[in-house]
Coordinates of C-alpha atoms and ligand atoms in Angstrom, one line a residue:
X1 CA 18.2 1.3 15.0
X2 CA 14.5 0.0 15.7
X3 CA 12.9 1.3 12.7
X4 CA 9.5 2.1 12.1
X5 CA 8.9 4.1 9.5
X6 CA 7.8 1.7 7.1
X7 CA 7.5 -2.4 6.1
X8 CA 9.1 -1.2 3.1
X9 CA 12.6 -1.4 5.2
X10 CA 12.3 -5.1 5.8
X11 CA 15.6 -7.2 4.9
X12 CA 14.7 -10.5 2.7
X13 CA 14.8 -13.6 5.0
X14 CA 17.3 -16.1 4.7
X15 CA 14.7 -18.7 3.4
X16 CA 14.2 -15.8 0.1
X17 CA 18.2 -14.9 -0.2
X18 CA 18.9 -18.7 -0.7
X19 CA 16.0 -19.1 -3.1
X20 CA 17.2 -15.5 -5.2
X21 CA 20.8 -17.1 -5.0
X22 CA 19.6 -20.7 -6.9
X23 CA 17.1 -18.5 -8.9
X24 CA 16.4 -19.9 -13.1
X25 CA 16.6 -17.0 -15.1
X26 CA 15.9 -15.9 -18.3
X27 CA 15.2 -12.4 -20.0
X28 CA 11.7 -11.6 -18.9
X29 CA 11.0 -9.1 -21.9
X30 CA 11.5 -11.9 -24.1
X31 CA 8.8 -13.9 -21.3
X32 CA 12.0 -16.2 -21.1
X33 CA 12.2 -15.8 -17.5
X34 CA 10.9 -19.2 -15.7
X35 CA 10.6 -17.7 -12.1
X36 CA 9.2 -14.0 -13.0
X37 CA 6.3 -16.2 -15.2
X38 CA 5.8 -19.1 -11.7
X39 CA 5.3 -15.6 -9.8
X40 CA 3.0 -14.0 -12.2
X41 CA 0.7 -17.3 -12.5
X42 CA 1.6 -17.8 -8.8
X43 CA -0.1 -14.2 -8.1
X44 CA -3.1 -14.4 -10.5
X45 CA -4.2 -17.1 -8.6
X46 CA -4.1 -15.7 -5.5
X47 CA -5.8 -12.6 -6.5
X48 CA -7.9 -14.8 -8.1
X49 CA -7.5 -12.8 -11.3
X50 CA -6.9 -14.3 -15.3
X51 CA -3.5 -13.4 -15.1
X52 CA -0.7 -10.8 -13.6
X53 CA 2.1 -8.6 -14.1
X54 CA 5.7 -8.2 -12.3
X55 CA 6.3 -4.5 -11.9
X56 CA 9.5 -3.5 -9.6
X57 CA 7.4 -1.0 -7.6
X58 CA 3.8 -0.5 -6.6
X59 CA 3.6 3.1 -7.8
X60 CA 4.0 2.0 -11.3
X61 CA 1.5 -1.1 -10.7
X62 CA -1.0 1.9 -10.2
X63 CA 0.2 4.0 -12.6
X64 CA -0.1 1.2 -14.9
X65 CA -3.4 0.7 -13.5
X66 CA -5.0 3.3 -13.6
X67 CA -3.5 4.2 -17.5
X68 CA -6.0 1.1 -18.2
X69 CA -8.9 1.4 -17.1
X70 CA -8.9 6.0 -18.2
X71 CA -9.2 7.9 -20.8
X72 CA -6.8 11.0 -21.2
X73 CA -9.1 14.2 -19.4
X74 CA -11.7 11.8 -17.4
X75 CA -11.3 11.8 -13.4
X76 CA -10.3 9.6 -10.8
X77 CA -12.3 9.5 -7.7
X78 CA -10.2 7.6 -4.5
X79 CA -10.1 9.0 -0.8
X80 CA -7.7 12.7 -0.5
X81 CA -5.0 10.8 1.4
X82 CA -5.0 7.8 -1.2
X83 CA -1.2 6.7 -1.9
X84 CA -2.0 7.3 -5.8
X85 CA -2.9 11.3 -4.6
X86 CA 0.0 12.5 -2.1
X87 CA 3.0 10.4 -2.9
X88 CA 3.1 8.9 -6.2
X89 CA 4.9 12.3 -8.1
X90 CA 0.7 12.5 -9.7
X91 CA 1.2 9.6 -12.7
X92 CA -2.3 10.0 -12.8
X93 CA -2.0 13.1 -14.2
X94 CA 1.2 12.8 -15.8
X95 CA 1.0 9.6 -17.4
X96 CA -3.1 9.2 -18.0
X97 CA -4.0 12.5 -18.3
X98 CA -6.3 12.0 -15.2
X99 CA -7.8 14.5 -12.7
X100 CA -8.1 13.3 -9.3
X101 CA -11.5 14.0 -7.8
X102 CA -10.0 13.7 -4.0
X103 CA -13.4 12.5 -1.2
X104 CA -12.3 13.7 1.8
X105 CA -13.1 10.4 4.6
X106 CA -13.4 10.0 7.8
X107 CA -10.8 6.6 8.0
X108 CA -9.4 6.9 4.5
X109 CA -12.3 4.7 3.4
X110 CA -15.2 5.2 0.7
X111 CA -18.3 4.3 0.8
X112 CA -20.9 3.2 -2.1
X113 CA -23.3 6.6 -1.6
X114 CA -19.8 9.1 -1.3
X115 CA -19.1 7.5 -5.0
X116 CA -22.6 7.3 -6.7
X117 CA -23.0 10.9 -5.7
X118 CA -19.7 11.4 -7.3
X119 CA -19.5 9.2 -10.4
X120 CA -19.7 12.0 -13.4
X121 CA -21.2 11.1 -17.0
X122 CA -20.1 13.3 -20.1
X123 CA -21.2 16.3 -20.3
X124 CA -20.1 19.3 -22.1
X125 CA -18.5 20.9 -18.5
X126 CA -16.9 18.3 -16.2
X127 CA -14.4 15.6 -17.2
X128 CA -16.1 12.0 -16.9
X129 CA -15.8 9.5 -13.9
X130 CA -12.9 7.2 -15.5
X131 CA -11.9 4.9 -12.7
X132 CA -12.5 4.6 -8.8
X133 CA -9.7 3.8 -6.8
X134 CA -9.9 2.0 -3.6
X135 CA -6.9 1.8 -1.0
X136 CA -7.0 -1.8 1.1
X137 CA -5.2 -1.2 3.8
X138 CA -5.0 2.7 4.2
X139 CA -2.1 3.6 4.4
X140 CA -2.4 7.1 5.7
X141 CA -5.7 7.0 7.5
X142 CA -3.5 4.5 10.1
X143 CA -3.8 1.0 8.0
X144 CA -7.0 1.0 8.1
X145 CA -9.3 -2.2 6.5
X146 CA -12.5 -1.9 4.3
X147 CA -15.0 -4.4 4.7
X148 CA -15.9 -6.9 2.3
X149 CA -19.0 -5.4 2.0
X150 CA -18.4 -1.7 1.7
X151 CA -15.6 -3.1 -1.3
X152 CA -18.5 -4.6 -3.0
X153 CA -21.5 -1.6 -2.3
X154 CA -18.3 0.3 -4.3
X155 CA -17.7 -1.7 -7.1
X156 CA -21.4 -2.6 -7.6
X157 CA -21.6 1.5 -7.4
X158 CA -18.6 1.9 -9.9
X159 CA -20.0 -0.9 -12.5
X160 CA -23.9 -0.1 -12.7
X161 CA -22.3 3.3 -14.1
X162 CA -19.9 1.5 -16.7
X163 CA -16.7 2.8 -14.6
X164 CA -13.7 0.5 -13.7
X165 CA -11.9 0.2 -10.1
X166 CA -9.0 -0.2 -9.5
X167 CA -7.8 -1.8 -6.0
X168 CA -4.6 0.3 -4.2
X169 CA -3.5 -3.7 -2.7
X170 CA 0.0 -2.1 -1.8
X171 CA -0.9 -3.9 2.1
X172 CA -4.0 -6.5 0.6
X173 CA -2.3 -9.4 2.6
X174 CA -2.1 -7.0 6.1
X175 CA -6.5 -6.5 4.7
X176 CA -6.7 -10.7 4.6
X177 CA -5.0 -11.1 7.8
X178 CA -6.9 -8.6 9.5
X179 CA -10.3 -9.6 8.4
X180 CA -9.5 -13.2 8.4
X181 CA -11.1 -13.5 4.5
X182 CA -8.9 -14.9 1.1
X183 CA -6.9 -12.0 -0.9
X184 CA -8.7 -13.8 -4.0
X185 CA -12.4 -12.8 -2.3
X186 CA -11.4 -9.2 -1.4
X187 CA -10.1 -8.7 -4.3
X188 CA -12.6 -10.2 -6.2
X189 CA -14.8 -7.0 -7.2
X190 CA -12.2 -5.0 -7.9
X191 CA -10.7 -5.0 -12.1
X192 CA -7.6 -4.5 -11.5
X193 CA -5.5 -5.1 -8.3
X194 CA -2.0 -4.0 -7.2
X195 CA -0.3 -5.3 -4.4
X196 CA 3.1 -5.6 -3.5
X197 CA 5.9 -7.9 -2.3
X198 CA 8.3 -5.2 -0.8
X199 CA 6.0 -4.1 1.9
X200 CA 5.1 -6.2 4.7
X201 CA 6.1 -10.0 2.8
X202 CA 9.4 -8.3 3.2
X203 CA 10.4 -9.2 -0.3
X204 CA 13.5 -7.0 -1.4
X205 CA 12.1 -5.3 -4.8
X206 CA 8.6 -6.0 -6.7
X207 CA 4.6 -5.8 -6.6
X208 CA 2.5 -7.6 -8.8
X209 CA -0.6 -5.8 -10.7
X210 CA -3.2 -8.5 -11.3
X211 CA -6.7 -8.3 -13.5
X212 CA -8.0 -9.7 -17.2
X213 CA -5.7 -11.3 -19.4
X214 CA -6.4 -8.9 -22.6
X215 CA -5.5 -5.2 -20.2
X216 CA -2.3 -7.2 -18.5
X217 CA -1.5 -8.2 -21.7
X218 CA -1.6 -4.1 -23.0
X219 CA 0.3 -3.3 -19.3
X220 CA 3.4 -5.6 -20.0
X221 CA 3.8 -2.6 -22.9
X222 CA 3.2 0.3 -20.7
X223 CA 5.4 -1.4 -17.7
X224 CA 8.4 -1.1 -21.3
X225 CA 7.2 2.2 -21.6
X226 CA 7.9 3.5 -18.3
X227 CA 11.5 1.0 -18.5
X228 CA 10.6 -1.8 -16.6
X229 CA 11.2 -4.1 -18.8
X230 CA 13.9 -6.1 -16.0
X231 CA 15.2 -8.5 -18.1
X232 CA 16.5 -11.2 -15.6
X233 CA 14.2 -10.2 -12.8
X234 CA 14.1 -13.8 -11.8
X235 CA 16.3 -13.4 -8.9
X236 CA 13.9 -10.7 -7.9
X237 CA 10.9 -12.6 -8.3
X238 CA 12.3 -15.8 -6.5
X239 CA 12.3 -13.7 -3.5
X240 CA 8.3 -12.3 -4.2
X241 CA 7.0 -16.3 -4.4
X242 CA 8.8 -17.3 -1.0
X243 CA 7.8 -14.1 0.6
X244 CA 4.7 -15.0 -0.7
X245 CA 4.5 -18.3 1.3
X246 CA 5.4 -17.7 4.3
X247 CA 4.8 -14.4 5.1
X248 CA 1.2 -14.4 5.3
X249 CA 1.1 -16.0 8.4
X250 CA 3.3 -14.3 10.2
X251 CA 0.5 -10.6 9.6
X252 CA -1.6 -10.8 12.6
X253 CA 1.9 -10.6 15.1
X254 CA 2.6 -7.0 13.1
X255 CA -1.2 -6.0 14.3
X256 CA -1.2 -7.3 17.7
X257 CA 2.3 -5.6 17.7
X258 CA 1.1 -2.2 16.2
X259 CA -2.3 -2.3 18.3
X260 CA 0.6 -2.9 21.5
X261 CA 2.3 0.4 20.3
X262 CA -1.2 2.0 19.7
X263 CA -1.8 1.3 23.6
X264 CA 1.2 2.1 25.1
X265 CA 1.4 5.9 22.5
X266 CA -2.5 6.2 23.9
X267 CA -0.8 6.4 27.6
X268 CA 1.7 9.2 27.2
X269 CA -0.3 12.9 27.5
X270 CA -0.6 14.9 24.4
X271 CA -0.4 12.1 22.4
X272 CA -4.3 10.7 20.2
X273 CA -4.9 7.5 19.1
X274 CA -7.6 5.1 19.4
X275 CA -5.5 1.7 19.4
X276 CA -9.4 0.1 19.3
X277 CA -9.0 1.4 15.7
X278 CA -5.7 0.2 15.1
X279 CA -6.8 -2.6 11.5
X280 CA -3.2 -3.9 11.1
X281 CA 0.5 -2.8 11.2
X282 CA 0.3 0.7 11.3
X283 CA -0.5 4.1 13.6
X284 CA -0.8 7.2 13.1
X285 CA -1.0 9.5 15.7
X286 CA -1.5 12.8 16.6
X287 CA 0.7 15.7 18.7
X288 CA -1.6 18.3 17.8
X289 CA -3.2 18.7 20.9
X290 CA 0.7 19.5 22.1
X291 CA 3.1 23.1 21.0
X292 CA 5.6 20.0 19.6
X293 CA 6.2 19.7 15.4
X294 CA 5.8 16.5 14.5
X295 CA 9.5 16.3 12.4
X296 CA 10.9 17.4 16.1
X297 CA 9.8 15.0 17.7
X298 CA 10.8 12.6 14.8
X299 CA 14.5 14.0 14.7
X300 CA 14.7 13.8 18.6
X301 CA 13.8 9.8 18.4
X302 CA 16.4 9.0 15.9
X303 CA 18.9 9.7 18.7
X304 CA 17.3 8.2 20.7
X305 CA 17.8 5.2 18.3
X306 CA 13.9 4.8 16.7
X307 CA 12.8 5.7 13.7
X308 CA 9.0 7.3 12.8
X309 CA 8.4 9.7 10.1
X310 CA 6.4 12.4 10.4
X311 CA 3.1 12.6 8.0
X312 CA 1.6 16.1 8.5
X313 CA 1.8 19.3 10.8
X314 CA 0.2 16.8 13.2
X315 CA 1.1 13.3 12.9
X316 CA 3.0 11.0 13.6
X317 CA 3.2 7.5 11.3
X318 CA 4.5 3.7 12.8
X319 CA 4.9 1.0 10.8
X320 CA 5.1 -2.6 12.4
X321 CA 7.1 -5.3 10.3
X322 CA 8.9 -8.5 11.5
X323 CA 11.6 -7.0 12.1
X324 CA 10.9 -5.3 14.8
X325 CA 9.4 -7.2 17.9
X326 CA 7.3 -6.7 21.1
X327 CA 10.2 -5.7 23.2
X328 CA 11.3 -2.9 20.9
X329 CA 7.8 -1.3 20.3
X330 CA 8.2 -1.3 24.3
X331 CA 10.9 0.5 23.5
X332 CA 10.2 2.9 21.2
X333 CA 6.7 3.9 23.0
X334 CA 9.1 4.9 26.1
X335 CA 11.5 6.5 23.1
X336 CA 8.7 8.3 22.1
X337 CA 7.6 9.6 25.7
X338 CA 10.9 10.8 26.4
X339 CA 11.8 12.7 23.3
X340 CA 8.3 14.7 24.0
X341 CA 9.6 15.4 26.9
X342 CA 12.4 16.7 26.3
X343 CA 11.6 18.3 23.0
X344 CA 9.2 20.0 24.9
X345 CA 11.8 21.1 27.3
X346 CA 13.6 22.7 23.9
X347 CA 16.0 19.5 24.6
X348 CA 18.7 18.7 22.1
X349 CA 18.5 14.8 21.4
X350 CA 21.4 13.6 23.4
Ligands
TLP233 N1 4.3 3.6 0.4 C1 5.2 3.9 1.2 C2 5.5 5.7 0.8 O1 5.3 5.7 -0.2 C3 4.6 6.3 1.8 C4 5.5 3.6 3.0 O2 6.1 4.0 3.1 O3 3.9 3.4 3.3 N2 0.5 2.3 -2.8 C5 0.3 2.4 -1.2 C6 -0.5 2.1 -0.5 C7 1.7 2.0 -0.2 O4 1.7 2.8 0.9 C8 3.1 2.8 -1.5 C9 4.3 2.7 -0.9 C10 2.4 2.0 -3.0 C11 1.1 2.1 -3.4 C12 3.6 2.4 -3.6 O5 4.6 1.5 -3.8 P1 5.8 1.7 -3.9 O6 6.9 2.4 -3.3 O7 6.6 0.2 -4.5 O8 6.3 2.2 -4.8

């Protein structure tokens, strides 16, 4: 199978497996796991923040961050296709008691002007803005990358009004590779940043939430509340430490493969995708110009050994990662062309 459903499907490398086998561990709820402690220190250093917390998932990292930055009854501003809004089981509402003010954007990227327009003060009518969340890279908009300047402007706009900013940097290392800018610089204006070890970096599980020491200390309690006190988590942290060192230099290969994939897809009649707009490792392509249903194409592709997810009624998503090479991307393009032709002709996958 050529698995382009997500970069979450990456398997740990031999170096990660070795590190896991040899990991020194202890009870992390007592803060006695030396490997987790090392990972938290290293992650804080990379993010350029005073402290970091190891969490099982990106969803938990985002959930804790929003809780730390808001009060019940407030609003969180984010783009209308944010992961926080569409894929986290409304944890912003469930755990933090906030509503989301979703801003429609062209490519998933907010601007300071829009944020300024939407920031709400305390009033007798509307929920005041508690936080702004930006997604770097933006997943469902096709791995789009915020220019550093836009991030700074958004953070300035929010901070001027006393509102803090969370960066959902699940794929911040991809942003770093695309921009050629260090992670700590990309995250420097945001108050908190979450990044995932388990996506393009390839660790089997885990994400990091970084920010000011007092917030992270409080976040540790929220993590326990959410059931994230993982005891001998050093087994996982060991893989994370390897991922942080060995994977970032390889990400530009995934980006080049994504561009190659998009170029191939753009040549197929009925597909809309602009390869020039593929910034990182995610390709979202639109087949609404045909009468085809993305879920049907996805099902047909599976029969041809290629996995891609339909993400809505118009689009499919392909995500490149280190377990898929250039030749497999070429095979995937050919399979999409065949599947679309076959689905149009009403054929069943062979
Ligand atoms: N994204 C997953 C799915 O949930 C859609 C994927 O396959 O891309 N922020 C962003 C921007 C993400 O893309 C994801 C996962 C998360 C947060 C949540 O991370 P996990 O899955 O570790 O909870």
